[in-house]
């Protein structure tokens, strides 16, 4: 008589999604009555310039569109590699190629953005996605190497260009500092929500036809890219930028000559390294020892935790008992180190691991707008893109070294 062993797949409780949703809702809904930066009934109508309100709304819409595109490829990437028969060894090499491109090319894109304008670099972002989408739509076996490098460069642009753009526009229109801080945490909130939307879109496209799921995703990317190009081309105008010699002199004076900015560079690099390392290792950590986990249901809960963390930022910065931004960063980084220590040195059940992962992303949601706020305080806006892209270089170098060591050890 045979014995049947039933295996269950772990998945988060539906109450987790309800808790995150309600927490985000009440945190935002109760914010106007508590935050000094939101004296009226809406987050979008406390500007002292009527022209900034349409810009903020259109900018967040464009930023959300770009976030959906980033989420679409990040979620769909592994499925696509399996679809094209890419082996595990080749996947590791692809990751190395992507981070190499981000290190040796992406580190200088921020400086190019400062020199030629954020609008033109934003167009490059959408053109890169358009190129990859069209190539995958018309080619039976596209080069995953070229596609991975293009998307890595697009991700590098995404990491600095939109923040620099909104900061410059804010300064040009003479808005208050608290309005820009609100925009920063809204960017983190909308980015996380859009990444969840990208996952939903990717799953729906694959569900249409599993064997031909790559083609619909490429078509969707082409459509979103064209839409983004149209919005950027027709939406904004830019002021002339400084000459290269003036930019170089200012960059060496303000960026390399200020220890506070070096601390910001180090903090941003540590955060980017921890985020990239998390997304590489989170799935293998959960499925260790043959455990079966529904990763597709855990992913939105992590991003939901980041959304919740971003809504905490205005409460801490400008709420009834406001904290210094530096203190918020200190406590958040301490919690991140604590979370990684527990995960690295002690075996945990899946439920505890997911709770720790959610806590990690909640802290990330708080840290991202905090770092952006400090950059506004210490970094000139005309040098902001170069400073952010420079701060990504140590993180990309460390991740590339980590991947090479893993490959050698295997």
Coordinates of C-alpha atoms in Angstrom, one line a residue:
X1 CA 0.0 0.0 0.0
X2 CA 1.5 3.3 -1.1
X3 CA 1.8 6.3 1.1
X4 CA 0.8 9.7 -0.4
X5 CA 2.6 12.7 0.9
X6 CA 0.8 16.0 0.4
X7 CA 2.9 19.1 0.0
X8 CA 1.4 22.5 0.7
X9 CA 2.6 25.7 -0.9
X10 CA 3.1 28.5 1.6
X11 CA 1.4 31.8 0.7
X12 CA 0.8 34.9 2.8
X13 CA -2.5 35.4 4.6
X14 CA -5.0 37.7 2.8
X15 CA -5.2 39.7 6.0
X16 CA -1.6 40.9 5.3
X17 CA -2.8 42.7 2.1
X18 CA -5.8 44.1 4.0
X19 CA -3.6 45.4 6.8
X20 CA -1.1 47.1 4.4
X21 CA -3.9 48.6 2.3
X22 CA -5.8 50.0 5.3
X23 CA -2.6 51.3 6.9
X24 CA -1.6 53.1 3.7
X25 CA -5.1 54.5 3.4
X26 CA -5.4 55.9 6.9
X27 CA -1.8 57.1 6.9
X28 CA -2.6 59.2 3.8
X29 CA -6.2 60.1 4.7
X30 CA -5.2 61.4 8.2
X31 CA -2.1 63.2 6.9
X32 CA -3.6 66.6 6.0
X33 CA -4.8 67.2 9.5
X34 CA -1.5 66.4 11.0
X35 CA 1.2 67.5 8.5
X36 CA 2.1 71.1 8.3
X37 CA 3.0 70.7 4.7
X38 CA -0.6 69.7 3.8
X39 CA -2.8 72.4 5.1
X40 CA -5.6 71.7 2.8
X41 CA -7.6 68.7 1.9
X42 CA -5.4 67.4 -0.9
X43 CA -1.8 66.5 -1.3
X44 CA -1.8 68.2 -4.7
X45 CA -3.3 71.6 -4.0
X46 CA -1.0 73.3 -1.4
X47 CA 1.4 74.8 -4.0
X48 CA 1.8 78.6 -4.1
X49 CA 2.0 78.4 -7.9
X50 CA -0.9 77.2 -10.1
X51 CA 1.5 76.0 -12.8
X52 CA 3.3 73.5 -10.4
X53 CA 0.1 71.5 -9.7
X54 CA -0.4 70.3 -13.3
X55 CA 3.3 69.6 -13.5
X56 CA 3.3 67.5 -10.4
X57 CA 0.3 65.5 -11.5
X58 CA 1.6 65.0 -15.0
X59 CA 5.1 64.2 -13.7
X60 CA 3.8 61.5 -11.3
X61 CA 1.7 60.0 -14.1
X62 CA 4.8 59.9 -16.4
X63 CA 6.9 58.5 -13.5
X64 CA 4.3 55.8 -12.9
X65 CA 4.3 54.9 -16.5
X66 CA 8.1 54.5 -16.4
X67 CA 7.8 52.4 -13.2
X68 CA 5.3 50.1 -14.8
X69 CA 7.8 49.5 -17.7
X70 CA 10.6 48.8 -15.2
X71 CA 8.4 46.4 -13.3
X72 CA 7.2 44.7 -16.4
X73 CA 10.7 43.6 -17.4
X74 CA 11.9 42.9 -13.9
X75 CA 9.1 40.5 -13.3
X76 CA 9.0 39.1 -16.8
X77 CA 12.8 38.8 -17.2
X78 CA 13.4 35.4 -15.6
X79 CA 10.4 33.8 -17.4
X80 CA 11.8 35.2 -20.7
X81 CA 15.2 33.8 -20.1
X82 CA 13.8 30.4 -19.4
X83 CA 11.6 30.7 -22.5
X84 CA 14.7 31.3 -24.7
X85 CA 16.5 28.3 -23.0
X86 CA 19.1 30.3 -21.2
X87 CA 21.0 28.2 -18.7
X88 CA 21.8 29.2 -15.1
X89 CA 25.4 29.8 -15.9
X90 CA 24.4 32.2 -18.7
X91 CA 21.9 33.9 -16.4
X92 CA 24.8 34.7 -14.1
X93 CA 26.9 36.1 -16.9
X94 CA 23.9 38.2 -18.0
X95 CA 23.6 39.7 -14.6
X96 CA 27.4 40.5 -14.7
X97 CA 27.0 42.1 -18.1
X98 CA 24.1 44.2 -16.9
X99 CA 25.9 45.5 -13.8
X100 CA 29.1 46.1 -15.8
X101 CA 27.1 48.3 -18.2
X102 CA 25.6 50.1 -15.2
X103 CA 29.0 50.6 -13.7
X104 CA 31.1 51.7 -16.6
X105 CA 28.4 53.5 -18.6
X106 CA 25.5 54.3 -16.2
X107 CA 27.8 56.0 -13.7
X108 CA 28.3 58.8 -16.2
X109 CA 24.8 59.2 -17.5
X110 CA 23.9 61.5 -14.6
X111 CA 26.5 63.9 -15.7
X112 CA 25.3 63.8 -19.3
X113 CA 21.8 64.4 -17.9
X114 CA 23.0 67.6 -16.1
X115 CA 24.7 68.8 -19.3
X116 CA 22.1 68.1 -22.0
X117 CA 18.9 68.2 -19.9
X118 CA 16.7 65.7 -18.1
X119 CA 14.1 65.8 -20.8
X120 CA 16.5 64.4 -23.5
X121 CA 17.8 61.7 -21.2
X122 CA 14.2 60.7 -20.3
X123 CA 13.6 60.3 -24.0
X124 CA 16.7 58.0 -24.1
X125 CA 15.1 56.0 -21.3
X126 CA 11.9 55.4 -23.3
X127 CA 13.8 54.9 -26.6
X128 CA 15.9 52.1 -25.0
X129 CA 12.7 50.3 -23.9
X130 CA 11.2 50.9 -27.3
X131 CA 14.3 49.5 -29.0
X132 CA 14.3 46.3 -26.9
X133 CA 10.5 45.9 -27.3
X134 CA 10.6 46.2 -31.1
X135 CA 13.6 44.0 -31.4
X136 CA 11.9 41.2 -29.4
X137 CA 8.7 41.6 -31.3
X138 CA 10.2 41.2 -34.8
X139 CA 13.1 38.8 -34.0
X140 CA 12.5 35.1 -33.3
X141 CA 15.7 34.8 -31.2
X142 CA 16.8 38.2 -30.0
X143 CA 20.2 38.7 -28.3
X144 CA 19.5 38.6 -24.6
X145 CA 22.9 40.2 -24.1
X146 CA 22.1 43.4 -25.9
X147 CA 18.6 43.5 -24.4
X148 CA 19.9 43.1 -20.9
X149 CA 22.5 45.8 -21.4
X150 CA 20.0 48.3 -22.8
X151 CA 17.6 47.6 -19.9
X152 CA 20.4 48.0 -17.4
X153 CA 21.2 51.4 -18.8
X154 CA 17.5 52.3 -18.7
X155 CA 17.3 51.3 -15.1
X156 CA 20.3 53.6 -14.3
X157 CA 18.6 56.5 -16.0
X158 CA 15.4 55.7 -14.0
X159 CA 17.3 55.9 -10.7
X160 CA 18.4 59.5 -11.0
X161 CA 16.8 61.4 -13.9
X162 CA 13.2 61.7 -12.6
X163 CA 14.3 62.9 -9.2
X164 CA 16.6 65.5 -10.7
X165 CA 14.0 66.7 -13.1
X166 CA 11.3 67.3 -10.5
X167 CA 13.8 69.1 -8.2
X168 CA 14.9 71.4 -11.0
X169 CA 11.3 72.2 -11.9
X170 CA 10.5 72.8 -8.3
X171 CA 13.4 75.3 -8.0
X172 CA 12.5 77.0 -11.2
X173 CA 9.0 77.7 -10.0
X174 CA 10.1 78.8 -6.5
X175 CA 8.1 76.3 -4.5
X176 CA 8.5 75.6 -0.8
X177 CA 10.8 72.8 0.4
X178 CA 7.9 70.8 2.0
X179 CA 6.1 70.5 -1.4
X180 CA 9.2 68.9 -2.9
X181 CA 9.5 66.5 0.1
X182 CA 5.8 65.5 -0.5
X183 CA 6.7 64.8 -4.1
X184 CA 9.6 62.6 -3.1
X185 CA 7.6 60.3 -0.9
X186 CA 4.8 60.3 -3.5
X187 CA 7.3 59.1 -6.0
X188 CA 8.3 56.2 -3.8
X189 CA 4.6 55.4 -3.2
X190 CA 3.7 55.5 -6.9
X191 CA 6.8 53.6 -7.9
X192 CA 5.9 50.7 -5.6
X193 CA 2.3 50.7 -6.7
X194 CA 3.4 50.8 -10.4
X195 CA 5.8 47.9 -9.9
X196 CA 2.8 45.9 -8.5
X197 CA 0.9 47.0 -11.6
X198 CA 3.8 45.8 -13.8
X199 CA 3.6 42.4 -12.1
X200 CA -0.1 42.2 -12.7
X201 CA 0.3 43.2 -16.4
X202 CA 3.1 40.6 -16.9
X203 CA 1.1 37.8 -15.4
X204 CA -1.9 38.7 -17.5
X205 CA 0.1 38.8 -20.7
X206 CA 1.7 35.4 -19.9
X207 CA -1.8 34.1 -19.1
X208 CA -3.0 35.0 -22.6
X209 CA -0.7 32.4 -24.2
X210 CA 2.0 30.8 -22.1
X211 CA 4.0 29.7 -25.2
X212 CA 3.7 33.1 -26.8
X213 CA 3.8 35.2 -23.7
X214 CA 7.0 37.0 -24.7
X215 CA 5.5 38.6 -27.8
X216 CA 2.5 40.3 -25.9
X217 CA 4.9 41.7 -23.3
X218 CA 7.1 43.2 -26.0
X219 CA 4.1 44.7 -27.6
X220 CA 3.0 46.2 -24.3
X221 CA 6.5 47.6 -23.8
X222 CA 6.4 49.2 -27.3
X223 CA 3.0 50.8 -26.6
X224 CA 4.1 52.2 -23.2
X225 CA 7.4 53.5 -24.7
X226 CA 5.6 55.3 -27.5
X227 CA 3.2 56.8 -25.0
X228 CA 6.0 58.0 -22.8
X229 CA 7.9 59.5 -25.7
X230 CA 4.8 61.4 -26.8
X231 CA 4.2 62.7 -23.2
X232 CA 7.8 63.8 -22.7
X233 CA 8.1 65.5 -26.2
X234 CA 4.9 67.5 -25.9
X235 CA 4.8 68.1 -22.1
X236 CA 7.8 70.1 -20.9
X237 CA 10.4 72.7 -21.9
X238 CA 13.9 73.1 -20.3
X239 CA 16.2 75.9 -19.6
X240 CA 19.7 76.0 -21.2
X241 CA 22.4 74.0 -19.2
X242 CA 25.8 75.1 -18.1
X243 CA 28.9 74.6 -20.3
X244 CA 31.1 71.5 -19.7
X245 CA 34.1 73.4 -18.3
X246 CA 31.8 75.2 -15.8
X247 CA 30.1 71.9 -14.9
X248 CA 33.4 70.2 -14.3
X249 CA 34.7 73.0 -12.1
X250 CA 31.5 73.1 -10.0
X251 CA 31.4 69.3 -9.7
X252 CA 34.9 69.1 -8.3
X253 CA 34.2 72.0 -6.0
X254 CA 30.8 71.0 -4.6
X255 CA 30.7 67.2 -4.9
X256 CA 34.3 66.1 -4.2
X257 CA 35.0 68.9 -1.8
X258 CA 32.1 68.4 0.6
X259 CA 32.3 65.6 3.2
X260 CA 28.6 65.7 3.8
X261 CA 28.0 64.8 0.1
X262 CA 30.4 62.0 0.4
X263 CA 28.4 60.6 3.3
X264 CA 25.3 60.9 1.2
X265 CA 27.1 59.0 -1.6
X266 CA 28.1 56.3 0.8
X267 CA 24.5 56.0 2.2
X268 CA 23.0 55.8 -1.2
X269 CA 25.5 53.2 -2.3
X270 CA 24.9 51.0 0.8
X271 CA 21.1 51.2 0.2
X272 CA 21.4 50.3 -3.5
X273 CA 23.7 47.4 -2.7
X274 CA 21.4 46.1 -0.1
X275 CA 18.3 46.4 -2.4
X276 CA 20.0 44.7 -5.3
X277 CA 21.4 41.9 -3.0
X278 CA 17.9 41.4 -1.6
X279 CA 16.3 40.9 -5.0
X280 CA 19.0 38.4 -6.0
X281 CA 18.7 36.3 -2.8
X282 CA 15.2 36.7 -1.5
X283 CA 13.7 33.9 -3.6
X284 CA 16.5 31.3 -3.0
X285 CA 16.3 32.1 0.8
X286 CA 12.6 31.4 0.9
X287 CA 12.8 28.1 -1.1
X288 CA 15.8 26.8 0.8
X289 CA 15.7 23.2 1.9
X290 CA 13.0 22.4 -0.7
X291 CA 10.3 24.6 0.8
X292 CA 7.5 25.4 -1.6
X293 CA 6.5 29.1 -1.6
X294 CA 4.1 31.1 -3.8
X295 CA 6.6 33.9 -4.6
X296 CA 4.1 35.7 -6.9
X297 CA 1.9 36.5 -3.8
X298 CA 4.8 37.5 -1.6
X299 CA 6.2 40.0 -4.1
X300 CA 3.2 42.5 -3.9
X301 CA 3.3 42.3 -0.1
X302 CA 6.9 43.5 -0.1
X303 CA 6.2 46.4 -2.4
X304 CA 3.1 47.2 -0.3
X305 CA 5.3 47.4 2.8
X306 CA 7.5 49.9 0.9
X307 CA 4.4 52.0 0.1
X308 CA 3.5 52.0 3.8
X309 CA 7.0 53.0 4.7
X310 CA 6.9 56.0 2.3
X311 CA 3.6 57.2 3.9
X312 CA 5.4 57.3 7.3
X313 CA 7.9 59.8 6.0
X314 CA 5.7 62.9 6.1
X315 CA 4.5 62.0 9.6
X316 CA 8.1 61.9 10.9
X317 CA 9.4 64.9 9.0
X318 CA 6.6 67.4 9.4
X319 CA 4.1 65.8 11.7
X320 CA 3.2 66.8 15.2
X321 CA 6.5 65.5 16.6
X322 CA 8.9 66.0 13.7
X323 CA 12.3 64.4 13.6
X324 CA 15.5 65.5 11.9
X325 CA 15.9 63.7 8.5
X326 CA 19.4 62.5 9.6
X327 CA 17.9 60.8 12.7
X328 CA 15.3 59.0 10.6
X329 CA 18.0 57.7 8.3
X330 CA 20.1 56.6 11.2
X331 CA 17.3 54.6 12.8
X332 CA 16.2 53.1 9.5
X333 CA 19.7 51.9 8.6
X334 CA 20.1 50.4 12.0
X335 CA 16.9 48.4 11.5
X336 CA 18.1 47.3 8.0
X337 CA 21.3 46.0 9.5
X338 CA 19.3 44.2 12.2
X339 CA 17.1 42.6 9.7
X340 CA 19.9 41.4 7.5
X341 CA 21.7 40.0 10.6
X342 CA 18.8 37.8 11.6
X343 CA 18.4 36.5 8.0
X344 CA 22.1 35.8 7.6
X345 CA 22.9 34.1 10.9
X346 CA 19.8 32.3 11.9
X347 CA 17.4 29.9 10.2
X348 CA 13.9 31.2 10.2
X349 CA 10.4 29.9 9.3
X350 CA 8.9 31.3 6.1
X351 CA 6.4 33.5 8.0
X352 CA 9.1 35.1 10.0
X353 CA 11.3 35.6 6.9
X354 CA 8.4 37.3 5.1
X355 CA 7.8 39.6 8.1
X356 CA 11.5 40.6 8.1
X357 CA 11.4 41.2 4.3
X358 CA 8.4 43.4 4.8
X359 CA 10.2 45.3 7.5
X360 CA 13.2 45.7 5.2
X361 CA 11.1 47.2 2.5
X362 CA 9.2 49.5 4.9
X363 CA 12.5 51.0 5.9
X364 CA 13.5 51.3 2.3
X365 CA 10.3 53.3 1.6
X366 CA 11.3 55.6 4.4
X367 CA 15.0 56.0 3.4
X368 CA 14.4 56.8 -0.3
X369 CA 12.6 60.1 0.3
X370 CA 14.8 60.9 3.2
X371 CA 18.0 60.7 1.1
X372 CA 16.3 62.8 -1.6
X373 CA 15.4 65.4 0.9
X374 CA 19.0 65.6 2.1
X375 CA 20.3 65.8 -1.5
X376 CA 18.0 68.9 -1.9
X377 CA 19.6 70.4 1.2
X378 CA 23.3 69.9 0.2
X379 CA 23.6 69.2 -3.5
X380 CA 23.1 71.9 -6.2
X381 CA 20.3 70.9 -8.5
X382 CA 22.5 71.4 -11.6
X383 CA 24.9 68.8 -10.3
X384 CA 22.3 66.4 -8.8
X385 CA 22.1 63.9 -11.6
X386 CA 25.8 63.4 -11.7
X387 CA 26.0 63.0 -7.9
X388 CA 23.3 60.3 -7.8
X389 CA 24.8 58.3 -10.7
X390 CA 28.2 58.6 -9.1
X391 CA 26.7 57.2 -5.8
X392 CA 25.5 54.1 -7.8
X393 CA 29.0 53.2 -9.0
X394 CA 30.2 51.7 -5.7
X395 CA 27.1 49.7 -5.3
X396 CA 27.3 48.3 -8.9
X397 CA 31.0 47.5 -8.4
X398 CA 30.2 45.6 -5.2
X399 CA 27.4 43.7 -6.7
X400 CA 29.5 42.8 -9.8
X401 CA 32.3 41.6 -7.5
X402 CA 29.8 39.5 -5.5
X403 CA 28.4 37.9 -8.7
X404 CA 31.9 37.1 -9.9
X405 CA 32.8 35.5 -6.6
X406 CA 29.7 33.4 -6.6
X407 CA 30.4 32.3 -10.2
X408 CA 34.0 31.4 -9.3
X409 CA 32.8 29.4 -6.2
X410 CA 30.4 27.4 -8.3

